[in-house]
PDB file of C-alpha atoms in Angstrom:
ATOM      1  CA  MET A  30     126.841 119.821   5.851  1.00 93.00           C
ATOM      2  CA  LYS A  31     125.843 116.162   5.361  1.00 97.00           C
ATOM      3  CA  LYS A  32     127.209 114.522   2.269  1.00 98.00           C
ATOM      4  CA  ILE A  33     124.729 113.143  -0.228  1.00 98.00           C
ATOM      5  CA  LEU A  34     125.736 110.916  -3.104  1.00 98.00           C
ATOM      6  CA  PHE A  35     123.197 110.626  -5.969  1.00 98.00           C
ATOM      7  CA  ILE A  36     123.611 107.587  -8.227  1.00 98.00           C
ATOM      8  CA  ALA A  37     122.032 108.104 -11.630  1.00 97.00           C
ATOM      9  CA  PRO A  38     121.656 105.215 -14.129  1.00 96.00           C
ATOM     10  CA  HIS A  39     122.228 107.717 -16.942  1.00 93.00           C
ATOM     11  CA  LEU A  40     122.278 111.502 -17.639  1.00 93.00           C
ATOM     12  CA  SER A  41     120.822 111.657 -21.075  1.00 86.00           C
ATOM     13  CA  THR A  42     117.727 113.690 -21.857  1.00 79.00           C
ATOM     14  CA  GLY A  43     114.484 112.871 -20.227  1.00 78.00           C
ATOM     15  CA  GLY A  44     112.608 113.100 -16.988  1.00 87.00           C
ATOM     16  CA  LEU A  45     115.038 111.295 -14.648  1.00 92.00           C
ATOM     17  CA  PRO A  46     118.062 113.658 -15.257  1.00 94.00           C
ATOM     18  CA  GLN A  47     115.969 116.748 -15.185  1.00 94.00           C
ATOM     19  CA  TYR A  48     114.296 115.701 -11.943  1.00 95.00           C
ATOM     20  CA  LEU A  49     117.714 115.076 -10.413  1.00 97.00           C
ATOM     21  CA  THR A  50     118.929 118.513 -11.693  1.00 96.00           C
ATOM     22  CA  LYS A  51     116.100 120.314  -9.954  1.00 96.00           C
ATOM     23  CA  LYS A  52     116.721 118.373  -6.688  1.00 97.00           C
ATOM     24  CA  ILE A  53     120.329 119.426  -6.810  1.00 97.00           C
ATOM     25  CA  GLU A  54     119.389 123.027  -7.457  1.00 96.00           C
ATOM     26  CA  LEU A  55     117.049 123.002  -4.403  1.00 96.00           C
ATOM     27  CA  ILE A  56     119.359 121.302  -1.938  1.00 96.00           C
ATOM     28  CA  LYS A  57     122.931 122.341  -3.001  1.00 96.00           C
ATOM     29  CA  ASP A  58     123.191 124.998  -0.246  1.00 96.00           C
ATOM     30  CA  GLU A  59     122.092 122.577   2.441  1.00 97.00           C
ATOM     31  CA  PHE A  60     123.973 119.430   1.452  1.00 98.00           C
ATOM     32  CA  ASP A  61     127.413 118.632   0.152  1.00 98.00           C
ATOM     33  CA  VAL A  62     126.380 116.995  -3.161  1.00 98.00           C
ATOM     34  CA  TYR A  63     128.152 114.291  -5.156  1.00 98.00           C
ATOM     35  CA  VAL A  64     126.971 112.541  -8.277  1.00 98.00           C
ATOM     36  CA  VAL A  65     127.792 109.254  -9.846  1.00 98.00           C
ATOM     37  CA  GLU A  66     126.841 108.743 -13.497  1.00 97.00           C
ATOM     38  CA  TRP A  67     126.463 104.950 -13.775  1.00 97.00           C
ATOM     39  CA  VAL A  68     127.055 104.858 -17.569  1.00 94.00           C
ATOM     40  CA  ASP A  69     127.817 107.549 -20.077  1.00 91.00           C
ATOM     41  CA  CYS A  70     125.349 106.272 -22.680  1.00 84.00           C
ATOM     42  CA  THR A  71     125.183 109.299 -25.073  1.00 80.00           C
ATOM     43  CA  GLY A  72     128.824 109.496 -26.325  1.00 78.00           C
ATOM     44  CA  GLY A  73     128.936 113.287 -25.776  1.00 79.00           C
ATOM     45  CA  ARG A  74     125.478 113.943 -27.338  1.00 82.00           C
ATOM     46  CA  LEU A  75     122.205 114.854 -25.621  1.00 81.00           C
ATOM     47  CA  VAL A  76     124.142 116.482 -22.824  1.00 89.00           C
ATOM     48  CA  VAL A  77     122.092 119.561 -22.110  1.00 90.00           C
ATOM     49  CA  THR A  78     120.816 118.320 -18.784  1.00 92.00           C
ATOM     50  CA  LYS A  79     124.091 116.536 -17.885  1.00 93.00           C
ATOM     51  CA  ASN A  80     125.875 119.993 -18.407  1.00 93.00           C
ATOM     52  CA  LYS A  81     123.365 121.711 -16.031  1.00 95.00           C
ATOM     53  CA  ILE A  82     124.441 119.165 -13.348  1.00 95.00           C
ATOM     54  CA  LEU A  83     128.047 119.744 -14.063  1.00 94.00           C
ATOM     55  CA  ASP A  84     127.397 123.517 -13.585  1.00 96.00           C
ATOM     56  CA  LEU A  85     125.864 122.755 -10.152  1.00 97.00           C
ATOM     57  CA  VAL A  86     128.404 120.239  -8.787  1.00 97.00           C
ATOM     58  CA  ASP A  87     132.126 120.628  -8.378  1.00 94.00           C
ATOM     59  CA  LYS A  88     134.116 118.698 -10.996  1.00 93.00           C
ATOM     60  CA  ASN A  89     135.881 116.698  -8.229  1.00 96.00           C
ATOM     61  CA  LYS A  90     132.448 115.685  -6.926  1.00 98.00           C
ATOM     62  CA  PHE A  91     131.204 114.232 -10.194  1.00 98.00           C
ATOM     63  CA  PHE A  92     132.119 110.647 -11.270  1.00 97.00           C
ATOM     64  CA  THR A  93     131.373 108.614 -14.363  1.00 96.00           C
ATOM     65  CA  LEU A  94     131.911 104.921 -13.870  1.00 97.00           C
ATOM     66  CA  GLY A  95     133.715 102.808 -16.449  1.00 95.00           C
ATOM     67  CA  GLU A  96     133.261  99.276 -17.321  1.00 95.00           C
ATOM     68  CA  ASP A  97     134.198  98.085 -13.826  1.00 97.00           C
ATOM     69  CA  LYS A  98     131.228  99.181 -11.710  1.00 97.00           C
ATOM     70  CA  LYS A  99     133.097  98.229  -8.564  1.00 97.00           C
ATOM     71  CA  GLU A 100     134.655 101.676  -8.941  1.00 98.00           C
ATOM     72  CA  LEU A 101     131.488 102.810  -7.138  1.00 98.00           C
ATOM     73  CA  PHE A 102     132.887 101.537  -3.860  1.00 98.00           C
ATOM     74  CA  ASP A 103     136.155 103.487  -4.356  1.00 98.00           C
ATOM     75  CA  VAL A 104     133.998 106.619  -4.662  1.00 98.00           C
ATOM     76  CA  ILE A 105     131.979 105.737  -1.532  1.00 98.00           C
ATOM     77  CA  ASN A 106     135.120 105.007   0.515  1.00 97.00           C
ATOM     78  CA  LYS A 107     136.632 108.283  -0.648  1.00 97.00           C
ATOM     79  CA  ILE A 108     133.521 110.417   0.052  1.00 97.00           C
ATOM     80  CA  ILE A 109     132.102 108.492   3.080  1.00 98.00           C
ATOM     81  CA  PRO A 110     128.570 109.860   2.378  1.00 98.00           C
ATOM     82  CA  ASP A 111     125.889 110.212   4.986  1.00 98.00           C
ATOM     83  CA  ILE A 112     123.198 109.514   2.357  1.00 98.00           C
ATOM     84  CA  ILE A 113     123.249 107.579  -0.861  1.00 98.00           C
ATOM     85  CA  HIS A 114     120.267 108.344  -3.053  1.00 98.00           C
ATOM     86  CA  LEU A 115     119.566 106.063  -6.100  1.00 98.00           C
ATOM     87  CA  GLU A 116     117.644 107.867  -8.842  1.00 98.00           C
ATOM     88  CA  GLU A 117     116.199 104.565 -10.033  1.00 97.00           C
ATOM     89  CA  ILE A 118     115.707 101.191  -8.311  1.00 97.00           C
ATOM     90  CA  PRO A 119     118.807  99.030  -8.368  1.00 98.00           C
ATOM     91  CA  GLU A 120     116.939  96.020  -9.930  1.00 97.00           C
ATOM     92  CA  TYR A 121     116.678  98.057 -13.141  1.00 95.00           C
ATOM     93  CA  PHE A 122     120.387  98.935 -13.789  1.00 96.00           C
ATOM     94  CA  MET A 123     122.768  97.383 -11.207  1.00 97.00           C
ATOM     95  CA  ASP A 124     124.402  94.031 -11.329  1.00 96.00           C
ATOM     96  CA  ASP A 125     123.297  91.783  -8.522  1.00 97.00           C
ATOM     97  CA  ASP A 126     126.771  91.570  -6.763  1.00 97.00           C
ATOM     98  CA  ILE A 127     127.084  95.410  -6.788  1.00 98.00           C
ATOM     99  CA  ALA A 128     123.701  95.873  -5.368  1.00 98.00           C
ATOM    100  CA  ARG A 129     124.152  93.303  -2.682  1.00 98.00           C
ATOM    101  CA  LYS A 130     127.318  94.981  -1.490  1.00 98.00           C
ATOM    102  CA  LEU A 131     125.700  98.527  -1.653  1.00 98.00           C
ATOM    103  CA  TYR A 132     122.654  97.348   0.282  1.00 98.00           C
ATOM    104  CA  SER A 133     124.657  95.456   2.914  1.00 97.00           C
ATOM    105  CA  VAL A 134     122.778  95.304   6.248  1.00 94.00           C
ATOM    106  CA  ASP A 135     125.750  96.729   8.068  1.00 94.00           C
ATOM    107  CA  ARG A 136     125.975  99.842   5.836  1.00 96.00           C
ATOM    108  CA  ASN A 137     126.809 103.104   7.612  1.00 96.00           C
ATOM    109  CA  TYR A 138     124.895 105.377   5.240  1.00 98.00           C
ATOM    110  CA  PHE A 139     121.218 106.084   4.842  1.00 98.00           C
ATOM    111  CA  LEU A 140     119.901 104.607   1.585  1.00 98.00           C
ATOM    112  CA  VAL A 141     117.102 106.298  -0.427  1.00 98.00           C
ATOM    113  CA  GLU A 142     115.483 105.200  -3.698  1.00 98.00           C
ATOM    114  CA  THR A 143     113.567 107.179  -6.205  1.00 97.00           C
ATOM    115  CA  SER A 144     111.968 105.552  -9.352  1.00 96.00           C
ATOM    116  CA  HIS A 145     110.899 107.048 -12.569  1.00 93.00           C
ATOM    117  CA  ASP A 146     109.014 103.929 -13.738  1.00 89.00           C
ATOM    118  CA  SER A 147     105.475 102.654 -13.123  1.00 86.00           C
ATOM    119  CA  SER A 148     105.878  99.013 -14.304  1.00 86.00           C
ATOM    120  CA  MET A 149     107.677  97.364 -11.438  1.00 91.00           C
ATOM    121  CA  ASP A 150     106.227  94.238  -9.975  1.00 94.00           C
ATOM    122  CA  THR A 151     106.940  95.075  -6.330  1.00 95.00           C
ATOM    123  CA  SER A 152     106.419  91.524  -5.193  1.00 95.00           C
ATOM    124  CA  THR A 153     109.736  90.695  -6.945  1.00 96.00           C
ATOM    125  CA  LYS A 154     111.724  93.450  -5.329  1.00 97.00           C
ATOM    126  CA  ILE A 155     115.033  92.209  -3.896  1.00 96.00           C
ATOM    127  CA  PHE A 156     116.801  95.206  -2.457  1.00 98.00           C
ATOM    128  CA  PHE A 157     115.225  97.555   0.152  1.00 98.00           C
ATOM    129  CA  PRO A 158     116.313 101.039   0.991  1.00 98.00           C
ATOM    130  CA  ASP A 159     115.710 103.031   4.227  1.00 98.00           C
ATOM    131  CA  LYS A 160     113.256 105.286   2.518  1.00 98.00           C
ATOM    132  CA  PHE A 161     111.500 105.789  -0.771  1.00 98.00           C
ATOM    133  CA  MET A 162     111.028 109.218  -2.291  1.00 97.00           C
ATOM    134  CA  PHE A 163     108.590 108.804  -5.129  1.00 97.00           C
ATOM    135  CA  VAL A 164     107.679 111.186  -8.023  1.00 96.00           C
ATOM    136  CA  SER A 165     103.917 110.383  -7.894  1.00 94.00           C
ATOM    137  CA  ASN A 166     101.186 109.096  -5.710  1.00 95.00           C
ATOM    138  CA  TRP A 167     100.697 106.206  -8.169  1.00 94.00           C
ATOM    139  CA  GLN A 168     104.074 104.889  -7.094  1.00 96.00           C
ATOM    140  CA  ILE A 169     103.253 105.190  -3.390  1.00 96.00           C
ATOM    141  CA  GLU A 170     100.154 103.077  -4.031  1.00 96.00           C
ATOM    142  CA  GLN A 171     102.133 100.691  -6.189  1.00 96.00           C
ATOM    143  CA  TYR A 172     104.656 100.030  -3.449  1.00 97.00           C
ATOM    144  CA  LYS A 173     102.141  99.848  -0.550  1.00 96.00           C
ATOM    145  CA  ASN A 174     102.925  96.219   0.078  1.00 96.00           C
ATOM    146  CA  ILE A 175     106.551  97.119   1.084  1.00 97.00           C
ATOM    147  CA  ASP A 176     106.663  98.386   4.734  1.00 97.00           C
ATOM    148  CA  ILE A 177     109.278 101.110   4.222  1.00 97.00           C
ATOM    149  CA  PRO A 178     108.589 104.840   4.729  1.00 98.00           C
ATOM    150  CA  LYS A 179     107.519 106.615   1.543  1.00 98.00           C
ATOM    151  CA  VAL A 180     107.246 110.295   0.737  1.00 98.00           C
ATOM    152  CA  LEU A 181     106.040 112.143  -2.357  1.00 97.00           C
ATOM    153  CA  VAL A 182     108.465 114.577  -4.000  1.00 96.00           C
ATOM    154  CA  GLU A 183     106.829 116.016  -7.100  1.00 95.00           C
ATOM    155  CA  TYR A 184     108.655 118.138  -9.673  1.00 93.00           C
ATOM    156  CA  PRO A 185     107.762 121.705  -8.910  1.00 91.00           C
ATOM    157  CA  ILE A 186     105.483 123.589 -11.326  1.00 89.00           C
ATOM    158  CA  GLU A 187     107.657 126.282 -13.173  1.00 88.00           C
ATOM    159  CA  TYR A 188     106.178 129.242 -14.781  1.00 91.00           C
ATOM    160  CA  ILE A 189     108.230 130.539 -17.781  1.00 90.00           C
ATOM    161  CA  ASP A 190     107.411 133.453 -19.981  1.00 93.00           C
ATOM    162  CA  ARG A 191     106.625 132.207 -23.519  1.00 90.00           C
ATOM    163  CA  PRO A 192     108.929 133.746 -26.183  1.00 91.00           C
ATOM    164  CA  SER A 193     107.533 135.053 -29.444  1.00 95.00           C
ATOM    165  CA  ARG A 194     105.971 132.175 -31.339  1.00 94.00           C
ATOM    166  CA  GLU A 195     106.467 133.759 -34.686  1.00 93.00           C
ATOM    167  CA  ASP A 196     110.088 134.626 -34.127  1.00 94.00           C
ATOM    168  CA  ALA A 197     110.809 131.119 -32.890  1.00 93.00           C
ATOM    169  CA  LEU A 198     109.112 129.374 -35.832  1.00 95.00           C
ATOM    170  CA  LYS A 199     110.902 131.663 -38.291  1.00 93.00           C
ATOM    171  CA  HIS A 200     114.229 130.883 -36.591  1.00 95.00           C
ATOM    172  CA  LEU A 201     113.471 127.238 -37.185  1.00 94.00           C
ATOM    173  CA  ASP A 202     112.368 127.956 -40.776  1.00 95.00           C
ATOM    174  CA  LEU A 203     108.816 126.776 -40.072  1.00 95.00           C
ATOM    175  CA  ASP A 204     105.646 128.329 -41.318  1.00 94.00           C
ATOM    176  CA  PRO A 205     104.037 130.536 -38.567  1.00 94.00           C
ATOM    177  CA  SER A 206     100.689 130.348 -40.312  1.00 94.00           C
ATOM    178  CA  LYS A 207     100.428 126.641 -39.573  1.00 94.00           C
ATOM    179  CA  LYS A 208      99.765 124.795 -36.390  1.00 96.00           C
ATOM    180  CA  HIS A 209     102.736 122.811 -35.116  1.00 96.00           C
ATOM    181  CA  ILE A 210     102.658 119.809 -32.820  1.00 96.00           C
ATOM    182  CA  LEU A 211     105.837 118.795 -31.053  1.00 92.00           C
ATOM    183  CA  HIS A 212     106.774 115.442 -29.550  1.00 90.00           C
ATOM    184  CA  ILE A 213     109.628 115.520 -27.044  1.00 82.00           C
ATOM    185  CA  GLY A 214     111.173 112.399 -25.522  1.00 75.00           C
ATOM    186  CA  LEU A 215     113.417 109.438 -25.956  1.00 73.00           C
ATOM    187  CA  PHE A 216     112.122 106.782 -28.388  1.00 79.00           C
ATOM    188  CA  THR A 217     111.296 103.546 -26.568  1.00 77.00           C
ATOM    189  CA  SER A 218     108.751 100.812 -27.327  1.00 77.00           C
ATOM    190  CA  ARG A 219     107.337 101.111 -23.719  1.00 74.00           C
ATOM    191  CA  LYS A 220     106.074 104.633 -24.384  1.00 78.00           C
ATOM    192  CA  ASN A 221     103.702 103.815 -27.230  1.00 82.00           C
ATOM    193  CA  GLN A 222     105.034 106.641 -29.422  1.00 87.00           C
ATOM    194  CA  LYS A 223     103.548 105.101 -32.483  1.00 89.00           C
ATOM    195  CA  GLU A 224     100.420 106.812 -31.452  1.00 92.00           C
ATOM    196  CA  PHE A 225     102.032 110.194 -32.242  1.00 92.00           C
ATOM    197  CA  PHE A 226     102.621 109.077 -35.855  1.00 93.00           C
ATOM    198  CA  GLU A 227      99.052 107.835 -36.078  1.00 96.00           C
ATOM    199  CA  TYR A 228      97.889 111.334 -35.133  1.00 96.00           C
ATOM    200  CA  ALA A 229     100.113 112.833 -37.764  1.00 96.00           C
ATOM    201  CA  LYS A 230      98.726 110.678 -40.409  1.00 96.00           C
ATOM    202  CA  ALA A 231      95.120 111.444 -39.313  1.00 97.00           C
ATOM    203  CA  LEU A 232      95.623 115.203 -39.117  1.00 97.00           C
ATOM    204  CA  PRO A 233      97.520 116.290 -42.318  1.00 94.00           C
ATOM    205  CA  GLU A 234      96.461 119.877 -41.768  1.00 95.00           C
ATOM    206  CA  TYR A 235      98.952 120.265 -38.940  1.00 96.00           C
ATOM    207  CA  GLU A 236     102.712 119.858 -39.011  1.00 96.00           C
ATOM    208  CA  PHE A 237     104.101 117.260 -36.529  1.00 96.00           C
ATOM    209  CA  HIS A 238     107.710 117.330 -35.315  1.00 94.00           C
ATOM    210  CA  SER A 239     109.778 114.890 -33.123  1.00 89.00           C
TER     211      SER A 239
END
């Protein structure tokens, strides 16, 4: 099997780690999968998704980098991957010297980028992979000025049986007779989450949870 090394900027909660988890689930029988966690940003908390990845990948194929990010090249030299797949564009999380070495023109691995962001000014992009695998058509349009192959890889729709609402609310010590509105996600200024609190103030008849 070909060796594929995924580089994830973090494995906290959120869309990026879950998207990566699903990719590994779908390809683990066809590729020899390795994962590099660029930074352990959670301090042992918010690790539900990270633990899913650890269940999918052998322990000796999972690496968390320390302060010296040049450790990445020790991992690459040890594995000798056929494919290196960045789960976010390097401009967003890699130091320039590391990215320049990784993207060397004489590299002997195929380089793929995915992005989970919609704000990149593509005219300022510095590093160029062999292929983009985007999560939305919006990104394909966004990167149209860059003449590199692009494919759409959307997260698959999953159908899950809903458990008993009443039992779940009672377990959480919440009133089943009320309507409950739940916000899920990391707090960041770019996501305009203040809107959720404005809804909560405007609709006191509902219970809002974050």
